[in-house]
Amino acid sequence: MDWKNILRSHIERKVDLADEQFDYIASFFKPMSFRKKDKLIRPGEPVHFEYFVLNGCLSTYVINDQQKTHILQFAMRTWWASDYNALYNQGQASLHVDCVSDAEVLCLANEDREKLCRELHSMESFFRWRSNGGYVSLQRRILSLLNNDAQSRYEELMQQYPELYNLVPKHLIAAYLGVSRETLSRFQSH
Amino acid sequence: MDWKNILRSHIERKVDLADEQFDYIASFFKPMSFRKKDKLIRPGEPVHFEYFVLNGCLSTYVINDQQKTHILQFAMRTWWASDYNALYNQGQASLHVDCVSDAEVLCLANEDREKLCRELHSMESFFRWRSNGGYVSLQRRILSLLNNDAQSRYEELMQQYPELYNLVPKHLIAAYLGVSRETLSRFQSH
DNA sequence: CAACGATTGTGATCTAGATCACCTATACTA
DNA sequence: TAGTATAGGTGATCTAGATCACAATCGTTG
């Protein structure tokens, strides 16, 4: 499936678009290819884009002063990723975004999203819907961190996204769950 | 300050409104008063409204099978609260929302928000902005849970919202931070 | 293919924070 | 005003998970 179809059917999960409307929208998205470990956003640098994943997997994370990594999000096909705090507020990135595997993405500049939202009420509606969905799923993650032990968080994640098991190295899954790689490894054994 | 002014200046943090526009918007908000411990949303029941806090403090939480409480959010003046998952998806509540103190709120029905968003592009834009802000602050909370120990989460919270110290009982602050009330109490001593 | 880094597993030990038990003080409610 | 929740504090013990140390395997790249 070509990227315009992937994008169009993604947006049309929420709003219907005429062909000319979609072509106009698509004109703001720039397809790009990246290799495993390529960096899309580095802390300290300004953030101009958000990324829509066509293929492969990105991760969004921080590295703390003790050099420990904490992963906010893995982004796979039809997911979005950026340092939204920096993007929305024209600030410097505090997050890393890079490629867990080779990846194809669409880049959308912050000002182009805002322009689309201004010009097309349906796009404003789409992006509100996307943000609402993200909010609800972060709430779920917080409750899971507060309520469940590491093993059940791991089982929950593997059950919801089984493809992560082979796509993402275990120490990154540990960094997402908030558990050490050693402890995660002991879960698998039995 | 009367409730219309509180609401208007809140919305105008993001979008400008003509007087007639605002009056129309305000007509969908219903002011209500609640007493400490009154329940606005109970798990298992359908959710029709979201709540904008004028005064007092609400909390949004779950109680797990071991009867432990985990708090997702405290909502004070100019904050919003609901079980958004249930509200957006017409489902049954899985969260509790109730009053930590006596409170005055404005109720907005889900279908009225959607109507406002459909009719007024500026309101769609406002609610997208609100949702973006919520998303970013939940990200911050997740990173804090992953990265910081209980004591620094406590200090962070008290530094950001000092008014919680006197407004909210300590065992609820513990339930927000994801720590036992005993452990929280030991932080305070020294 | 040789070599180095990345990934994973596993034992031994240590610790932040949970849990249990009990006590005190304040605040509603009958 | 007595009686019962609610809130908070503190000691003693227990445990999930962190940390440290080491070994083995896999993959990439010159």
Short mmCIF file of C-alpha atoms (C1' of nucleotides) in Angstrom, two decimals:
data_model
loop_
_atom_site.label_atom_id
_atom_site.label_comp_id
_atom_site.label_asym_id
_atom_site.label_seq_id
_atom_site.Cartn_x
_atom_site.Cartn_y
_atom_site.Cartn_z
CA MET A 1 0.00 0.00 0.00
CA ASP A 2 1.42 3.38 -0.96
CA TRP A 3 1.88 6.05 1.69
CA LYS A 4 -1.03 8.21 0.57
CA ASN A 5 -3.44 5.35 1.08
CA ILE A 6 -2.05 4.55 4.51
CA LEU A 7 -2.37 8.19 5.55
CA ARG A 8 -5.79 8.65 4.03
CA SER A 9 -7.34 5.62 5.61
CA HIS A 10 -5.79 6.65 8.93
CA ILE A 11 -7.36 10.12 8.81
CA GLU A 12 -10.65 8.71 7.55
CA ARG A 13 -10.95 6.61 10.68
CA LYS A 14 -12.27 9.88 12.07
CA VAL A 15 -13.27 12.31 9.28
CA ASP A 16 -14.31 11.96 5.64
CA LEU A 17 -12.32 13.79 3.01
CA ALA A 18 -12.97 14.74 -0.61
CA ASP A 19 -10.20 13.69 -3.01
CA GLU A 20 -8.97 17.25 -3.59
CA GLN A 21 -9.01 17.92 0.13
CA PHE A 22 -6.90 14.86 0.79
CA ASP A 23 -4.41 15.76 -1.94
CA TYR A 24 -4.02 19.17 -0.39
CA ILE A 25 -3.48 17.67 3.07
CA ALA A 26 -1.02 15.08 1.76
CA SER A 27 1.04 17.81 0.12
CA PHE A 28 2.25 18.87 3.58
CA PHE A 29 3.58 15.41 4.50
CA LYS A 30 7.13 14.58 3.42
CA PRO A 31 8.04 10.89 3.16
CA MET A 32 11.46 9.97 4.52
CA SER A 33 13.39 6.76 5.11
CA PHE A 34 15.61 6.10 8.11
CA ARG A 35 17.96 3.33 9.17
CA LYS A 36 17.94 1.54 12.50
CA LYS A 37 19.49 3.83 15.17
CA ASP A 38 19.06 7.00 13.11
CA LYS A 39 17.99 9.88 15.31
CA LEU A 40 14.99 12.04 14.43
CA ILE A 41 15.02 14.25 17.51
CA ARG A 42 17.87 14.97 19.94
CA PRO A 43 17.54 16.68 23.31
CA GLY A 44 18.63 20.29 23.27
CA GLU A 45 17.77 20.87 19.63
CA PRO A 46 14.65 22.66 18.39
CA VAL A 47 11.77 20.43 17.26
CA HIS A 48 10.07 21.28 13.98
CA PHE A 49 8.26 18.10 13.01
CA GLU A 50 6.06 15.33 14.14
CA TYR A 51 6.36 11.92 12.49
CA PHE A 52 3.71 9.52 11.23
CA VAL A 53 5.08 5.99 10.98
CA LEU A 54 4.46 4.06 7.75
CA ASN A 55 6.75 1.15 8.53
CA GLY A 56 9.22 0.09 11.16
CA CYS A 57 9.38 1.29 14.75
CA LEU A 58 10.45 4.48 16.52
CA SER A 59 11.01 5.02 20.20
CA THR A 60 10.66 8.15 22.32
CA TYR A 61 12.73 8.22 25.49
CA VAL A 62 14.84 10.08 28.02
CA ILE A 63 18.24 9.21 29.46
CA ASN A 64 18.65 10.35 33.05
CA ASP A 65 21.78 11.54 34.83
CA GLN A 66 22.61 7.95 35.88
CA GLN A 67 22.51 6.99 32.17
CA LYS A 68 19.32 4.99 32.63
CA THR A 69 16.88 5.01 29.71
CA HIS A 70 13.13 5.42 30.21
CA ILE A 71 10.92 4.91 27.18
CA LEU A 72 7.74 6.94 26.82
CA GLN A 73 6.48 5.31 23.65
CA PHE A 74 7.19 2.86 20.87
CA ALA A 75 5.62 4.07 17.60
CA MET A 76 4.74 1.57 14.91
CA ARG A 77 2.74 1.74 11.66
CA THR A 78 0.05 4.48 11.79
CA TRP A 79 1.33 5.82 15.12
CA TRP A 80 2.63 9.34 15.62
CA ALA A 81 5.73 10.45 17.48
CA SER A 82 7.50 13.66 18.43
CA ASP A 83 8.59 15.61 21.47
CA TYR A 84 5.18 17.23 21.70
CA ASN A 85 6.03 19.47 24.60
CA ALA A 86 8.85 21.05 22.63
CA LEU A 87 6.92 20.96 19.36
CA TYR A 88 3.83 22.74 20.69
CA ASN A 89 5.75 25.29 22.72
CA GLN A 90 8.57 26.04 20.29
CA GLY A 91 11.05 24.82 22.88
CA GLN A 92 14.16 22.66 22.84
CA ALA A 93 13.69 18.92 22.81
CA SER A 94 14.06 17.14 26.12
CA LEU A 95 13.30 13.76 24.55
CA HIS A 96 15.13 11.50 22.14
CA VAL A 97 13.26 10.05 19.16
CA ASP A 98 15.07 7.40 17.14
CA CYS A 99 14.61 4.28 15.07
CA VAL A 100 14.40 0.87 16.72
CA SER A 101 14.37 -0.63 13.22
CA ASP A 102 14.67 0.73 9.70
CA ALA A 103 11.64 2.96 9.26
CA GLU A 104 9.65 4.94 6.76
CA VAL A 105 7.84 7.97 8.13
CA LEU A 106 5.93 11.03 7.00
CA CYS A 107 7.17 14.33 8.41
CA LEU A 108 4.68 17.04 9.24
CA ALA A 109 5.92 20.47 10.31
CA ASN A 110 4.27 22.04 13.33
CA GLU A 111 3.26 25.16 11.41
CA ASP A 112 1.83 23.05 8.59
CA ARG A 113 -0.34 21.10 11.03
CA GLU A 114 -1.55 24.38 12.49
CA LYS A 115 -2.23 25.72 9.02
CA LEU A 116 -4.20 22.60 8.12
CA CYS A 117 -6.17 22.88 11.35
CA ARG A 118 -6.93 26.53 10.64
CA GLU A 119 -8.00 25.95 7.04
CA LEU A 120 -9.87 22.68 7.39
CA HIS A 121 -12.23 22.26 10.30
CA SER A 122 -12.18 18.50 9.67
CA MET A 123 -8.43 18.37 10.30
CA GLU A 124 -8.80 20.27 13.55
CA SER A 125 -11.39 17.68 14.47
CA PHE A 126 -9.09 14.83 13.46
CA PHE A 127 -6.20 16.12 15.54
CA ARG A 128 -8.45 16.71 18.53
CA TRP A 129 -9.62 13.11 18.23
CA ARG A 130 -6.06 11.84 17.99
CA SER A 131 -5.04 13.81 21.05
CA ASN A 132 -8.02 12.59 23.06
CA GLY A 133 -7.09 9.02 22.24
CA GLY A 134 -3.50 9.61 23.29
CA TYR A 135 -4.65 11.16 26.57
CA VAL A 136 -6.81 8.19 27.43
CA SER A 137 -4.08 5.70 26.65
CA LEU A 138 -1.54 7.56 28.81
CA GLN A 139 -4.08 7.45 31.64
CA ARG A 140 -4.24 3.70 31.21
CA ARG A 141 -0.46 3.47 31.34
CA ILE A 142 -0.33 5.52 34.56
CA LEU A 143 -2.90 3.27 36.21
CA SER A 144 -0.94 0.25 35.10
CA LEU A 145 2.26 1.69 36.62
CA LEU A 146 0.46 2.48 39.87
CA ASN A 147 -1.52 -0.72 40.13
CA ASN A 148 0.38 -3.63 38.58
CA ASP A 149 3.69 -5.28 39.31
CA ALA A 150 6.39 -5.52 36.68
CA GLN A 151 5.46 -9.00 35.54
CA SER A 152 1.82 -8.21 34.87
CA ARG A 153 2.79 -4.99 33.09
CA TYR A 154 5.01 -7.12 30.87
CA GLU A 155 2.30 -9.67 30.17
CA GLU A 156 -0.21 -6.90 29.47
CA LEU A 157 2.17 -5.28 26.97
CA MET A 158 2.99 -8.55 25.20
CA GLN A 159 -0.66 -9.41 25.02
CA GLN A 160 -1.59 -6.01 23.56
CA TYR A 161 1.37 -5.69 21.18
CA PRO A 162 2.76 -9.19 20.52
CA GLU A 163 4.79 -7.88 17.56
CA LEU A 164 7.05 -6.00 20.00
CA TYR A 165 8.43 -9.30 21.27
CA ASN A 166 10.48 -9.90 18.14
CA LEU A 167 10.82 -6.33 16.91
CA VAL A 168 12.29 -4.67 20.00
CA PRO A 169 15.27 -5.82 22.11
CA LYS A 170 14.31 -6.91 25.61
CA HIS A 171 16.29 -4.20 27.40
CA LEU A 172 14.18 -1.59 25.62
CA ILE A 173 10.99 -3.34 26.64
CA ALA A 174 12.36 -3.26 30.19
CA ALA A 175 13.03 0.48 29.81
CA TYR A 176 9.42 0.97 28.72
CA LEU A 177 8.00 -1.04 31.61
CA GLY A 178 10.20 0.63 34.23
CA VAL A 179 12.00 -2.52 35.28
CA SER A 180 15.65 -3.61 35.02
CA ARG A 181 16.65 -5.82 32.08
CA GLU A 182 17.77 -8.52 34.54
CA THR A 183 14.40 -8.65 36.24
CA LEU A 184 12.60 -8.75 32.89
CA SER A 185 14.80 -11.60 31.77
CA ARG A 186 13.85 -13.60 34.86
CA PHE A 187 10.15 -13.29 33.96
CA GLN A 188 10.60 -15.02 30.64
CA SER A 189 12.28 -18.13 32.04
CA HIS A 190 9.12 -19.42 33.71
CA MET B 1 -15.60 36.41 40.02
CA ASP B 2 -18.77 34.98 38.57
CA TRP B 3 -18.65 31.66 36.73
CA LYS B 4 -19.07 33.13 33.27
CA ASN B 5 -15.97 35.25 33.71
CA ILE B 6 -13.94 32.31 35.00
CA LEU B 7 -15.01 30.19 32.05
CA ARG B 8 -14.52 32.93 29.51
CA SER B 9 -11.04 33.86 30.59
CA HIS B 10 -10.16 30.17 30.65
CA ILE B 11 -11.28 29.63 27.05
CA GLU B 12 -9.70 32.88 25.96
CA ARG B 13 -6.31 31.61 27.07
CA LYS B 14 -6.43 29.92 23.70
CA VAL B 15 -9.09 31.50 21.43
CA ASP B 16 -10.83 34.86 21.22
CA LEU B 17 -14.59 34.98 21.39
CA ALA B 18 -17.19 37.58 20.48
CA ASP B 19 -19.68 38.33 23.27
CA GLU B 20 -22.58 36.60 21.52
CA GLN B 21 -20.40 33.62 20.76
CA PHE B 22 -19.44 33.30 24.40
CA ASP B 23 -23.03 33.61 25.59
CA TYR B 24 -23.99 30.83 23.24
CA ILE B 25 -21.14 28.64 24.49
CA ALA B 26 -21.93 29.39 28.13
CA SER B 27 -25.54 28.35 27.62
CA PHE B 28 -24.38 24.72 27.43
CA PHE B 29 -22.62 24.79 30.79
CA LYS B 30 -24.73 24.03 33.88
CA PRO B 31 -23.41 25.28 37.23
CA MET B 32 -23.77 22.86 40.13
CA SER B 33 -22.66 22.74 43.76
CA PHE B 34 -21.44 19.62 45.54
CA ARG B 35 -20.47 18.76 49.09
CA LYS B 36 -17.27 17.07 50.18
CA LYS B 37 -17.48 13.30 49.35
CA ASP B 38 -20.33 13.74 46.87
CA LYS B 39 -19.86 11.47 43.88
CA LEU B 40 -20.02 12.84 40.33
CA ILE B 41 -19.15 9.62 38.50
CA ARG B 42 -19.36 6.02 39.73
CA PRO B 43 -17.83 3.00 38.02
CA GLY B 44 -20.34 0.93 36.10
CA GLU B 45 -22.66 3.81 35.35
CA PRO B 46 -22.83 5.63 32.00
CA VAL B 47 -20.92 8.93 31.79
CA HIS B 48 -22.70 11.89 30.23
CA PHE B 49 -20.74 14.91 31.43
CA GLU B 50 -17.37 16.40 31.92
CA TYR B 51 -16.82 18.89 34.73
CA PHE B 52 -15.04 22.23 34.80
CA VAL B 53 -14.03 23.16 38.34
CA LEU B 54 -14.85 26.68 39.55
CA ASN B 55 -13.96 26.09 43.18
CA GLY B 56 -12.90 23.27 45.45
CA CYS B 57 -11.20 20.06 44.45
CA LEU B 58 -12.27 16.85 42.70
CA SER B 59 -10.38 13.60 42.44
CA THR B 60 -10.44 10.93 39.76
CA TYR B 61 -9.42 7.45 40.89
CA VAL B 62 -9.79 3.70 40.77
CA ILE B 63 -10.11 1.19 43.60
CA ASN B 64 -8.51 -2.15 42.79
CA ASP B 65 -9.57 -5.63 43.90
CA GLN B 66 -7.38 -5.35 47.02
CA GLN B 67 -9.31 -2.17 47.92
CA LYS B 68 -6.30 0.03 47.20
CA THR B 69 -7.00 3.48 45.75
CA HIS B 70 -4.96 4.94 42.90
CA ILE B 71 -5.58 8.56 41.99
CA LEU B 72 -5.27 9.67 38.38
CA GLN B 73 -5.89 13.35 38.95
CA PHE B 74 -6.81 16.05 41.41
CA ALA B 75 -8.83 18.78 39.69
CA MET B 76 -8.86 22.28 41.10
CA ARG B 77 -10.09 25.65 39.85
CA THR B 78 -10.09 25.83 36.01
CA TRP B 79 -9.21 22.15 35.65
CA TRP B 80 -11.42 19.62 33.90
CA ALA B 81 -12.36 16.16 35.05
CA SER B 82 -14.33 13.18 33.83
CA ASP B 83 -13.89 9.53 32.91
CA TYR B 84 -12.86 10.52 29.41
CA ASN B 85 -12.52 7.00 28.13
CA ALA B 86 -16.14 6.27 29.00
CA LEU B 87 -17.30 9.75 27.99
CA TYR B 88 -15.76 9.67 24.51
CA ASN B 89 -16.74 6.08 23.79
CA GLN B 90 -20.22 6.06 25.30
CA GLY B 91 -19.10 3.34 27.68
CA GLN B 92 -19.60 2.61 31.38
CA ALA B 93 -17.38 4.45 33.81
CA SER B 94 -14.40 2.57 35.17
CA LEU B 95 -13.27 5.54 37.26
CA HIS B 96 -14.63 7.29 40.31
CA VAL B 97 -14.90 11.08 40.30
CA ASP B 98 -15.78 12.71 43.61
CA CYS B 99 -15.27 15.79 45.75
CA VAL B 100 -12.25 16.11 48.01
CA SER B 101 -13.80 19.33 49.33
CA ASP B 102 -17.04 21.20 48.76
CA ALA B 103 -16.96 22.21 45.12
CA GLU B 104 -18.66 24.28 42.45
CA VAL B 105 -18.42 22.96 38.93
CA LEU B 106 -19.82 23.52 35.46
CA CYS B 107 -21.26 20.44 33.77
CA LEU B 108 -20.86 20.02 30.03
CA ALA B 109 -22.61 17.15 28.27
CA ASN B 110 -20.55 15.15 25.80
CA GLU B 111 -22.99 15.78 22.97
CA ASP B 112 -23.02 19.50 23.74
CA ARG B 113 -19.24 19.67 23.53
CA GLU B 114 -19.38 17.87 20.21
CA LYS B 115 -22.08 20.23 19.00
CA LEU B 116 -20.01 23.24 20.03
CA CYS B 117 -16.97 21.79 18.28
CA ARG B 118 -19.00 21.19 15.12
CA GLU B 119 -20.56 24.64 15.08
CA LEU B 120 -17.63 26.75 16.21
CA HIS B 121 -14.23 26.04 14.74
CA SER B 122 -12.68 28.05 17.56
CA MET B 123 -14.12 25.66 20.15
CA GLU B 124 -12.76 22.66 18.27
CA SER B 125 -9.43 24.44 18.39
CA PHE B 126 -9.78 25.17 22.11
CA PHE B 127 -10.55 21.55 22.97
CA ARG B 128 -7.69 20.30 20.82
CA TRP B 129 -5.39 22.64 22.69
CA ARG B 130 -6.71 21.46 26.04
CA SER B 131 -6.22 17.85 25.07
CA ASN B 132 -2.67 18.46 23.84
CA GLY B 133 -1.82 20.07 27.15
CA GLY B 134 -3.27 17.13 29.06
CA TYR B 135 -1.30 14.68 26.93
CA VAL B 136 1.98 16.44 27.61
CA SER B 137 1.36 16.61 31.33
CA LEU B 138 0.52 12.89 31.53
CA GLN B 139 3.79 12.20 29.71
CA ARG B 140 5.58 14.17 32.41
CA ARG B 141 3.84 12.15 35.10
CA ILE B 142 4.85 8.86 33.46
CA LEU B 143 8.47 9.95 33.28
CA SER B 144 8.32 10.98 36.91
CA LEU B 145 6.94 7.56 37.89
CA LEU B 146 9.63 5.79 35.87
CA ASN B 147 12.53 7.99 36.89
CA ASN B 148 12.05 9.31 40.41
CA ASP B 149 11.72 7.68 43.79
CA ALA B 150 8.69 8.28 45.97
CA GLN B 151 10.26 11.08 47.99
CA SER B 152 11.27 13.18 45.01
CA ARG B 153 7.85 12.64 43.41
CA TYR B 154 6.36 13.97 46.63
CA GLU B 155 8.64 16.99 46.73
CA GLU B 156 7.97 17.68 43.05
CA LEU B 157 4.21 17.60 43.63
CA MET B 158 4.34 19.81 46.72
CA GLN B 159 6.56 22.26 44.90
CA GLN B 160 4.26 22.43 41.87
CA TYR B 161 0.96 22.47 43.81
CA PRO B 162 1.65 23.68 47.36
CA GLU B 163 -2.07 24.25 47.96
CA LEU B 164 -2.60 20.45 47.92
CA TYR B 165 -0.70 20.15 51.20
CA ASN B 166 -3.53 21.63 53.23
CA LEU B 167 -6.44 20.87 50.91
CA VAL B 168 -6.00 17.13 50.47
CA PRO B 169 -5.53 14.46 53.17
CA LYS B 170 -2.10 12.83 53.09
CA HIS B 171 -3.36 9.34 52.31
CA LEU B 172 -4.84 10.69 49.07
CA ILE B 173 -1.59 12.35 48.17
CA ALA B 174 0.05 8.96 48.78
CA ALA B 175 -2.54 7.34 46.49
CA TYR B 176 -1.67 9.86 43.79
CA LEU B 177 2.07 9.31 44.11
CA GLY B 178 1.80 5.52 44.18
CA VAL B 179 3.26 5.09 47.65
CA SER B 180 1.80 3.79 50.92
CA ARG B 181 0.49 6.33 53.44
CA GLU B 182 3.01 5.02 55.99
CA THR B 183 5.95 5.65 53.69
CA LEU B 184 4.68 9.11 52.79
CA SER B 185 4.31 9.95 56.46
CA ARG B 186 7.95 8.99 57.06
CA PHE B 187 9.08 11.51 54.42
CA GLN B 188 7.51 14.41 56.24
CA SER B 189 9.17 13.77 59.59
CA HIS B 190 12.63 14.78 58.36
"C1'" DC C 1 36.65 -14.23 8.78
"C1'" DA C 2 38.06 -11.89 12.76
"C1'" DA C 3 36.70 -8.73 16.21
"C1'" DC C 4 34.07 -5.90 18.64
"C1'" DG C 5 29.69 -4.42 20.26
"C1'" DA C 6 25.01 -5.57 21.31
"C1'" DT C 7 21.92 -8.71 23.48
"C1'" DT C 8 20.49 -12.01 26.83
"C1'" DG C 9 20.80 -15.07 30.87
"C1'" DT C 10 21.67 -16.04 35.78
"C1'" DG C 11 23.65 -16.17 40.51
"C1'" DA C 12 24.47 -13.32 44.84
"C1'" DT C 13 23.48 -9.47 47.42
"C1'" DC C 14 21.22 -5.23 48.79
"C1'" DT C 15 17.41 -1.77 49.52
"C1'" DA C 16 13.24 1.20 48.87
"C1'" DG C 17 9.14 0.75 50.05
"C1'" DA C 18 5.11 -2.45 51.37
"C1'" DT C 19 2.71 -4.51 55.06
"C1'" DC C 20 1.25 -5.33 59.71
"C1'" DA C 21 0.41 -3.75 64.26
"C1'" DC C 22 -0.60 -0.36 67.29
"C1'" DC C 23 -1.20 4.26 69.05
"C1'" DT C 24 -2.86 9.26 69.18
"C1'" DA C 25 -5.53 13.26 67.78
"C1'" DT C 26 -9.09 15.45 65.51
"C1'" DA C 27 -13.83 15.76 63.68
"C1'" DC C 28 -18.41 14.44 62.89
"C1'" DT C 29 -22.78 12.55 64.30
"C1'" DA C 30 -26.33 10.85 67.22
"C1'" DT D 1 -21.29 15.21 75.17
"C1'" DA D 2 -20.14 10.58 74.37
"C1'" DG D 3 -18.96 7.54 70.62
"C1'" DT D 4 -17.29 6.36 66.26
"C1'" DA D 5 -15.02 7.44 61.96
"C1'" DT D 6 -11.16 9.72 59.75
"C1'" DA D 7 -6.43 11.17 59.67
"C1'" DG D 8 -1.88 10.66 60.84
"C1'" DG D 9 2.42 8.82 63.01
"C1'" DT D 10 5.91 5.12 64.05
"C1'" DG D 11 8.21 0.60 65.05
"C1'" DA D 12 9.21 -4.18 63.23
"C1'" DT D 13 9.38 -7.14 59.54
"C1'" DC D 14 9.15 -8.68 54.79
"C1'" DT D 15 9.71 -8.65 49.63
"C1'" DA D 16 9.81 -7.16 44.71
"C1'" DG D 17 12.95 -5.64 42.22
"C1'" DA D 18 17.61 -3.11 41.77
"C1'" DT D 19 22.47 -3.76 41.38
"C1'" DC D 20 26.74 -6.05 40.63
"C1'" DA D 21 29.40 -9.63 38.52
"C1'" DC D 22 30.21 -12.75 35.09
"C1'" DA D 23 29.33 -15.71 31.04
"C1'" DA D 24 27.52 -16.91 26.58
"C1'" DT D 25 25.65 -15.96 22.01
"C1'" DC D 26 24.49 -13.25 18.05
"C1'" DG D 27 25.24 -9.71 14.38
"C1'" DT D 28 27.66 -6.17 11.94
"C1'" DT D 29 31.33 -4.34 9.85
"C1'" DG D 30 36.03 -3.55 8.40
#
